[in-house]
Coordinates of C-alpha atoms in Angstrom, one line a residue:
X226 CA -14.5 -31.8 2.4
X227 CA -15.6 -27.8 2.3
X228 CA -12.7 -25.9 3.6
X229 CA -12.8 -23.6 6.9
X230 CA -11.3 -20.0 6.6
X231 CA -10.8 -17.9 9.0
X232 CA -11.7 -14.3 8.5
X233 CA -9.3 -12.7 10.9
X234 CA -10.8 -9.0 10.5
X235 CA -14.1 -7.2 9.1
X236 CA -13.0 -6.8 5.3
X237 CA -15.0 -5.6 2.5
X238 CA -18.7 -7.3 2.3
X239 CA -17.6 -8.6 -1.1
X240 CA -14.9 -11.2 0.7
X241 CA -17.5 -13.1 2.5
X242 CA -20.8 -12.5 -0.2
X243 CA -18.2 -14.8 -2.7
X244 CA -16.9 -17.0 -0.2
X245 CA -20.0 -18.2 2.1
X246 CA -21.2 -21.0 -0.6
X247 CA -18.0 -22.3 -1.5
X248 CA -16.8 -22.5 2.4
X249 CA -17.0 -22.6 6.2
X250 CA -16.1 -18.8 7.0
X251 CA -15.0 -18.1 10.8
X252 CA -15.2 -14.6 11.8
X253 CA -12.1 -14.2 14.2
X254 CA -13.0 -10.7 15.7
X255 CA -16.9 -12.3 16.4
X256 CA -15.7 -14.3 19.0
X257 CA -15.2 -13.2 22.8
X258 CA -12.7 -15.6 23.4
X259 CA -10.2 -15.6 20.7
X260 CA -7.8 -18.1 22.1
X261 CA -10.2 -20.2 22.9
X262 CA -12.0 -20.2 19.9
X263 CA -8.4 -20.9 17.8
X264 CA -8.0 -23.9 20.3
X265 CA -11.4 -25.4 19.5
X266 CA -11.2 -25.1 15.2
X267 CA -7.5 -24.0 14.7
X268 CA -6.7 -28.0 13.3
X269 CA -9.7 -27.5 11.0
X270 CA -8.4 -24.2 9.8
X271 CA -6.9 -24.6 5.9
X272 CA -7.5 -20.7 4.4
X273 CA -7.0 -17.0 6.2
X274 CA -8.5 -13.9 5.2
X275 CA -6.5 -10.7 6.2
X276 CA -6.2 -7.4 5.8
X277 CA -3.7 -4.7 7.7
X278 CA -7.1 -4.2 10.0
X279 CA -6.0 -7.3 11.8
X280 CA -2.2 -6.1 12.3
X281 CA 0.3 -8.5 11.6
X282 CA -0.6 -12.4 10.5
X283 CA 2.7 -14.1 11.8
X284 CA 4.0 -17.2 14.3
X285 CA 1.3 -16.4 17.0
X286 CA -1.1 -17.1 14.1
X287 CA 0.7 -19.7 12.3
X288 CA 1.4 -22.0 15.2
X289 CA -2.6 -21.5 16.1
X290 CA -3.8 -23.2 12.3
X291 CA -1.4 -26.1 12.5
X292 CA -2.8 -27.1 8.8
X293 CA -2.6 -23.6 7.5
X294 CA -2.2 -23.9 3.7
X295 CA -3.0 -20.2 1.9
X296 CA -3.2 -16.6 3.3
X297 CA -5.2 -14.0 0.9
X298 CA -4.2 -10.5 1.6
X299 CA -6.2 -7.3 1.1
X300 CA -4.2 -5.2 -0.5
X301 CA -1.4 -4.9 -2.7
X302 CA 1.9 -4.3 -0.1
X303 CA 1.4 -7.5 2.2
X304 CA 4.2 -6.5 4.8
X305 CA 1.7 -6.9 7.3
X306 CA 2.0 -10.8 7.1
X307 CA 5.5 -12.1 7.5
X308 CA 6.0 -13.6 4.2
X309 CA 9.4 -15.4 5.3
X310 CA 7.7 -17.3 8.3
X311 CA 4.6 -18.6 5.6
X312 CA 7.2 -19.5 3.1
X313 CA 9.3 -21.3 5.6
X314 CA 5.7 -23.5 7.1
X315 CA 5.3 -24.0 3.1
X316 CA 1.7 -21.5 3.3
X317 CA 1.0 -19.1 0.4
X318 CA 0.8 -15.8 0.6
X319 CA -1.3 -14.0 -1.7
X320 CA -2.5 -10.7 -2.5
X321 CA -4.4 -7.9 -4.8
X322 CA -2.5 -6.6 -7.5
X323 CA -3.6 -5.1 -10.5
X324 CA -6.7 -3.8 -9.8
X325 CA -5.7 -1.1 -8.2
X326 CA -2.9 0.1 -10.3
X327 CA -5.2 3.0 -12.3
X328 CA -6.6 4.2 -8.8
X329 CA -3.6 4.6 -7.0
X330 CA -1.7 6.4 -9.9
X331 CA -4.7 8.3 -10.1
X332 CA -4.6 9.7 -6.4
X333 CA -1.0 9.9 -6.7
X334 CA -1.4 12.6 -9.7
X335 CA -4.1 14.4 -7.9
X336 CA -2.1 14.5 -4.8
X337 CA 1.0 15.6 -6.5
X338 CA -1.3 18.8 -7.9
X339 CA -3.2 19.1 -4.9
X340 CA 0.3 19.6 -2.9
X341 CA 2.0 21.7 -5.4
X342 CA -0.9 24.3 -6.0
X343 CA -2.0 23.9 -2.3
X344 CA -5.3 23.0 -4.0
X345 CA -6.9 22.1 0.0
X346 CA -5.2 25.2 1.2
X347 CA -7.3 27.2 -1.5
X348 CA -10.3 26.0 -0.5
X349 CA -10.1 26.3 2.9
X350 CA -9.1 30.1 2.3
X351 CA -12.5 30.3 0.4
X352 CA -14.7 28.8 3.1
X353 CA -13.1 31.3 5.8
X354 CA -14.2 34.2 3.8
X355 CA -10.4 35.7 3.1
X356 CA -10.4 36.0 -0.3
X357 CA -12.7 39.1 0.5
X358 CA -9.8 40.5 1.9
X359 CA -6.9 39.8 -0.4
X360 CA -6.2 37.0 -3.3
X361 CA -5.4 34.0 -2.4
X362 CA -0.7 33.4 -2.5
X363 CA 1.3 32.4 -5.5
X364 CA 1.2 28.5 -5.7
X365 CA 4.2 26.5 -6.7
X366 CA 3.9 24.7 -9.9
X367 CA 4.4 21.6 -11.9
X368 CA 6.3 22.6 -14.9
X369 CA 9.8 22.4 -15.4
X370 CA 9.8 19.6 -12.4
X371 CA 12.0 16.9 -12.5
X372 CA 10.2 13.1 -11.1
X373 CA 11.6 11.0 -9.1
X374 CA 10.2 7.7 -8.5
X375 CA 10.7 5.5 -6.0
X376 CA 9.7 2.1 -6.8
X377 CA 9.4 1.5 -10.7
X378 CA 6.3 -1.0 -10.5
X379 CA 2.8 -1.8 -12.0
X380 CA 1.3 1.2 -9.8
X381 CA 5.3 3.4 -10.4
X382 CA 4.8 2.8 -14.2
X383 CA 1.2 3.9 -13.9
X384 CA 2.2 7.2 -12.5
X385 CA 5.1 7.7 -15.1
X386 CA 2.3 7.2 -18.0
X387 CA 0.5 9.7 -16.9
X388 CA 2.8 12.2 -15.6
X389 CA 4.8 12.0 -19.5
X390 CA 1.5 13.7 -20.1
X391 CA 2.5 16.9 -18.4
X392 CA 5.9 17.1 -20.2
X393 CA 7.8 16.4 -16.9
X394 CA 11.2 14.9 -16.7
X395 CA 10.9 11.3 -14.9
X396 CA 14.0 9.0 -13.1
X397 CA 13.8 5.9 -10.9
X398 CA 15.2 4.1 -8.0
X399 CA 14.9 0.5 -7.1
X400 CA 16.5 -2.4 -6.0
X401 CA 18.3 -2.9 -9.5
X402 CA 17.9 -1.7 -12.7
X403 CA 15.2 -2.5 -14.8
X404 CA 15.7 -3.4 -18.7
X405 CA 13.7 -1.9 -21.1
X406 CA 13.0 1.4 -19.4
X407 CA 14.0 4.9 -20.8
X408 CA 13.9 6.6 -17.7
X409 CA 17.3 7.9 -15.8
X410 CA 17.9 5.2 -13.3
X411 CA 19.6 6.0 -9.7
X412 CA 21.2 2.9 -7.4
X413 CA 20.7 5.5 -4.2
X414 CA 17.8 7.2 -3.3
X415 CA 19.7 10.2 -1.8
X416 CA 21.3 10.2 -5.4
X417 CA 17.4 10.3 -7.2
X418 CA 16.5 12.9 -4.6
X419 CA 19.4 15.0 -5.3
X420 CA 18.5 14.9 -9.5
X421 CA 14.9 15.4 -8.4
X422 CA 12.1 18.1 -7.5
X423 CA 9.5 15.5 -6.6
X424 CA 9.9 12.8 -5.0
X425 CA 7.0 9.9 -5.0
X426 CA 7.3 6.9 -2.7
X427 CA 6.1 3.5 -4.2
X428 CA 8.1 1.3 -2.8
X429 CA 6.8 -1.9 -1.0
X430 CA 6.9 -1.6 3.0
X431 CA 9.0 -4.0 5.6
X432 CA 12.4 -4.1 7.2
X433 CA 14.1 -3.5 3.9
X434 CA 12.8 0.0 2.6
X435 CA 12.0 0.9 6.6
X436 CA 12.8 4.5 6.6
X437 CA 14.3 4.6 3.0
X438 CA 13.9 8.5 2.8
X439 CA 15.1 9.5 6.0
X440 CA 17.3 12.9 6.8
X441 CA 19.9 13.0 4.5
X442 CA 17.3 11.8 1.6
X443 CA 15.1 15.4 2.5
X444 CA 18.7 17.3 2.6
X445 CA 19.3 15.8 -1.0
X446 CA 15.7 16.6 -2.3
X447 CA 16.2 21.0 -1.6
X448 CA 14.7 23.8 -0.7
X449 CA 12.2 23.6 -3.7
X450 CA 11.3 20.0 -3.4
X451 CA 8.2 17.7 -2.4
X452 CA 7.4 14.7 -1.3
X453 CA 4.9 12.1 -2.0
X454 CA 3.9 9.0 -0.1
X455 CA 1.6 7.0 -0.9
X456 CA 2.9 3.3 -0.4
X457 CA 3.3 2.6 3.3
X458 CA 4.8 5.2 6.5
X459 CA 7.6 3.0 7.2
X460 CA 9.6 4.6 4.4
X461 CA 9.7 7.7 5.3
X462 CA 11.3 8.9 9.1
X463 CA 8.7 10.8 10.0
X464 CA 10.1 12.6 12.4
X465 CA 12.9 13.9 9.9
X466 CA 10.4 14.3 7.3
X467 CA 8.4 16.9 10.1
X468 CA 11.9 18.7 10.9
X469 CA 12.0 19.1 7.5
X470 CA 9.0 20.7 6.5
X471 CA 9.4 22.8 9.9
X472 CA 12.6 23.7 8.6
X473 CA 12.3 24.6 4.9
X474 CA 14.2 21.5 4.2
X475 CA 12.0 20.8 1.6
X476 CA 8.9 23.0 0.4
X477 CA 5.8 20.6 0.8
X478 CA 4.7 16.9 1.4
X479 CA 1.6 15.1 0.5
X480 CA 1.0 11.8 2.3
X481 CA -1.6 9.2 1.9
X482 CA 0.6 7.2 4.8
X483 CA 1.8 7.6 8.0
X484 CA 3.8 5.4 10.9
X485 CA 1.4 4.8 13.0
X486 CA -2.1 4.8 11.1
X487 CA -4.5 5.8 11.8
X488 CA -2.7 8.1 14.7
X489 CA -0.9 11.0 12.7
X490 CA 1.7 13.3 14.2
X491 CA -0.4 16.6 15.8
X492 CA 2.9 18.5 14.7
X493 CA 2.5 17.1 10.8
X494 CA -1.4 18.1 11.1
X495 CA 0.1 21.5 12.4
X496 CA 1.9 22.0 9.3
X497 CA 0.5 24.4 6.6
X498 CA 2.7 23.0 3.6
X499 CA 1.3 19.2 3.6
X500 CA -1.6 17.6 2.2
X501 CA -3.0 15.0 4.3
X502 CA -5.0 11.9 3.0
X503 CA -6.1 9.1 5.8
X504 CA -4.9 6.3 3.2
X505 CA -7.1 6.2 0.6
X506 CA -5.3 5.9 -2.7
X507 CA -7.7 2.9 -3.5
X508 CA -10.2 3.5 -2.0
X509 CA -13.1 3.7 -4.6
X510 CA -16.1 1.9 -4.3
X511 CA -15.5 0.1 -7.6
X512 CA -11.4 -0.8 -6.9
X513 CA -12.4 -1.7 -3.3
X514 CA -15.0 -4.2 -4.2
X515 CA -12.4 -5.7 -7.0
X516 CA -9.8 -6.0 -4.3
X517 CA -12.1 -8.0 -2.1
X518 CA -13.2 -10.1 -4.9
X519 CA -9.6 -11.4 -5.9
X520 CA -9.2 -11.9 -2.0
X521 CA -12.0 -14.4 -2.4
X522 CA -11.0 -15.8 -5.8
X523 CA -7.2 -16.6 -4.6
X524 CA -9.0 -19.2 -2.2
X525 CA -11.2 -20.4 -3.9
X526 CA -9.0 -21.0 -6.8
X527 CA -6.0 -22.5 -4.1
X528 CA -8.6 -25.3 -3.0
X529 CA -10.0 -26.0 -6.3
X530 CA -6.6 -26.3 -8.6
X531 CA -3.7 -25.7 -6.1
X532 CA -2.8 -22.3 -8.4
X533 CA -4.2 -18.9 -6.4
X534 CA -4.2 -16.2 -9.1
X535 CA -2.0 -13.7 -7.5
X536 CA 1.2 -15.5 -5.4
X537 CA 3.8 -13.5 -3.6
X538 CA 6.8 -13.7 -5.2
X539 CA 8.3 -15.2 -1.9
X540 CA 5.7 -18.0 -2.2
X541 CA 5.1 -18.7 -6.4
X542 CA 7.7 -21.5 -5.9
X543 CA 4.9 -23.3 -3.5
X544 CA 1.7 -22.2 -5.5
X545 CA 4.2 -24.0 -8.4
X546 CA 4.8 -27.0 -6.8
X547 CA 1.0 -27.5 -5.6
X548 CA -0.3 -26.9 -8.9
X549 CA 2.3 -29.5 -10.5
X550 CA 1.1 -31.9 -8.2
X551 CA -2.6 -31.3 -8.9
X552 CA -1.4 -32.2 -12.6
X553 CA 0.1 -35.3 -11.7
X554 CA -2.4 -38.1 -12.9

């Protein structure tokens, strides 16, 4: 029997051009009467297709697609599905890792520079005509900066690589230790900040790491320091992070991510010492299309071996067990 997913958002073209042959795609948001729509098919429903577009993919969801099996994520941070509810139903969560490592370090670097040398700032000076009048101020710089990371994963490592290249010391915080790494480890992000000039957020989202960097994290970071963001808002309070900069807390923040996206802050905007991206560390057309392509391939593998390529960890153990039992003769 061909199984029914239910796209629950518009996602990249890419989802639904590798999909449509191998399954019955329903398009959630084409429907004028949601509820009754879930009503009518929910039963029949085995797959989801989600992004953060949709909001969060929970309960309401789950209890709507009693037969609910897999849910393929766009992205790499998946704290807009709640993982411990699909675990607990026994549904796999998967998502998009990997593919956009490069592209996300790559922004990360180019926002790090962009922030320090107030590359935007520059350019806008241009434009208005005032470097007829006088030369453009003194930028900050990146040498002699000390890195801290926050969040030593595939996409953290990927920024340490390349930032070794500009002869920068570089530390880490995470939940533990990790062996095999040279870099200065911190178990308290107020104790990174404090060793740090730069601060980079790459971190997953949810309740855990919500606002991570808050106040006394800033305080701990100086007069001299920056932040970067470019994992999820809910790490940093924005709020405090605003005083902050309004305050000379710290010297400069570039953000890829906010609290409430895409609605950011008129007193951040305000603020002449940010840099401010509307989330788009991977978005390429090249990575995109890659993302939407392992969104597609998850399913299609789940239904045709019981093993999705890329599992959550907080569901491998039931991508395991359904692949074991596929083996079974």
């Amino acid at each position: 029997m061909t199984p029914e997913i239910l796209m629950t958002a518009p996602m990249h073209p890419v989802v639904a051009e590798v999909l449509e042959s191998r399954v019955t795609l329903h398009r959630l948001w084409d429907q004028p009467d949601q509820s009754a729509f879930l009503a009518e098919v929910g039963s029949r429903i085995r797959g989801v297709a989600t992004s953060t577009l949709f909001g969060r993919v929970g309960e309401q969801l789950f209890d709507a697609l009693p037969n609910l099996e897999v849910v393929a994520s766009f992205g790499v941070g998946y704290d807009n599905v709640d993982v411990g509810a699909a675990a607990a139903r026994g549904i796999v969560v998967t998502n998009t890792p990997g593919v956009l490592d490069d592209e996300v370090a790559d922004l990360t670097v180019g926002l790090l520079l962009a922030t320090l040398r107030q590359i935007p700032q520059a350019d806008r000076y241009l434009r208005d005509g005032r470097w007829l009048e006088r030369a453009f101020p003194l930028s900050a710089t990146l040498r002699g900066r000390r890195i801290g990371i926050v969040g030593l994963g595939r996409i953290g490592k990927a920024v340490a690589r390349r930032l070794e290249g500009f002869g920068v010391e570089i530390a880490y915080h995470g939940r533990s230790q990790q062996p095999g790494v040279a870099y200065a480890y911190y178990a308290r992000p107020t104790d990174l900040a404090a060793a740090s000039d730069v601060l980079i957020i790459l971190a997953p989202g949810g309740a855990e790491t919500s606002h991570l960097i808050d106040a006394d994290v800033l305080a701990a970071l100086g007069p001299d320091g920056v932040l970067i963001n470019v994992s999820r808002g809910s790490l940093v309070d924005e709020p405090a992070l605003i005083a902050a900069l309004q305050a000379g807390t710290i010297l400069a923040a570039g953000l890829d991510v906010y609290a409430d996206e895409p609605r950011v802050p008129e007193a951040l905007i305000a603020l002449p010492n940010t840099v401010l991206l509307p989330h788009i560390a991977s978005a390429s057309v090249a990575t995109r299309a890659a993302m939407a392509r392992l969104v597609a391939e998850n399913l299609i593998a789940w239904f045709g071996t019981g093993k999705p390529l890329t599992s959550v960890a907080e569901t491998a153990h039931l991508a395991a067990r359904q692949s074991r039992r596929q083996a079974e003769p």
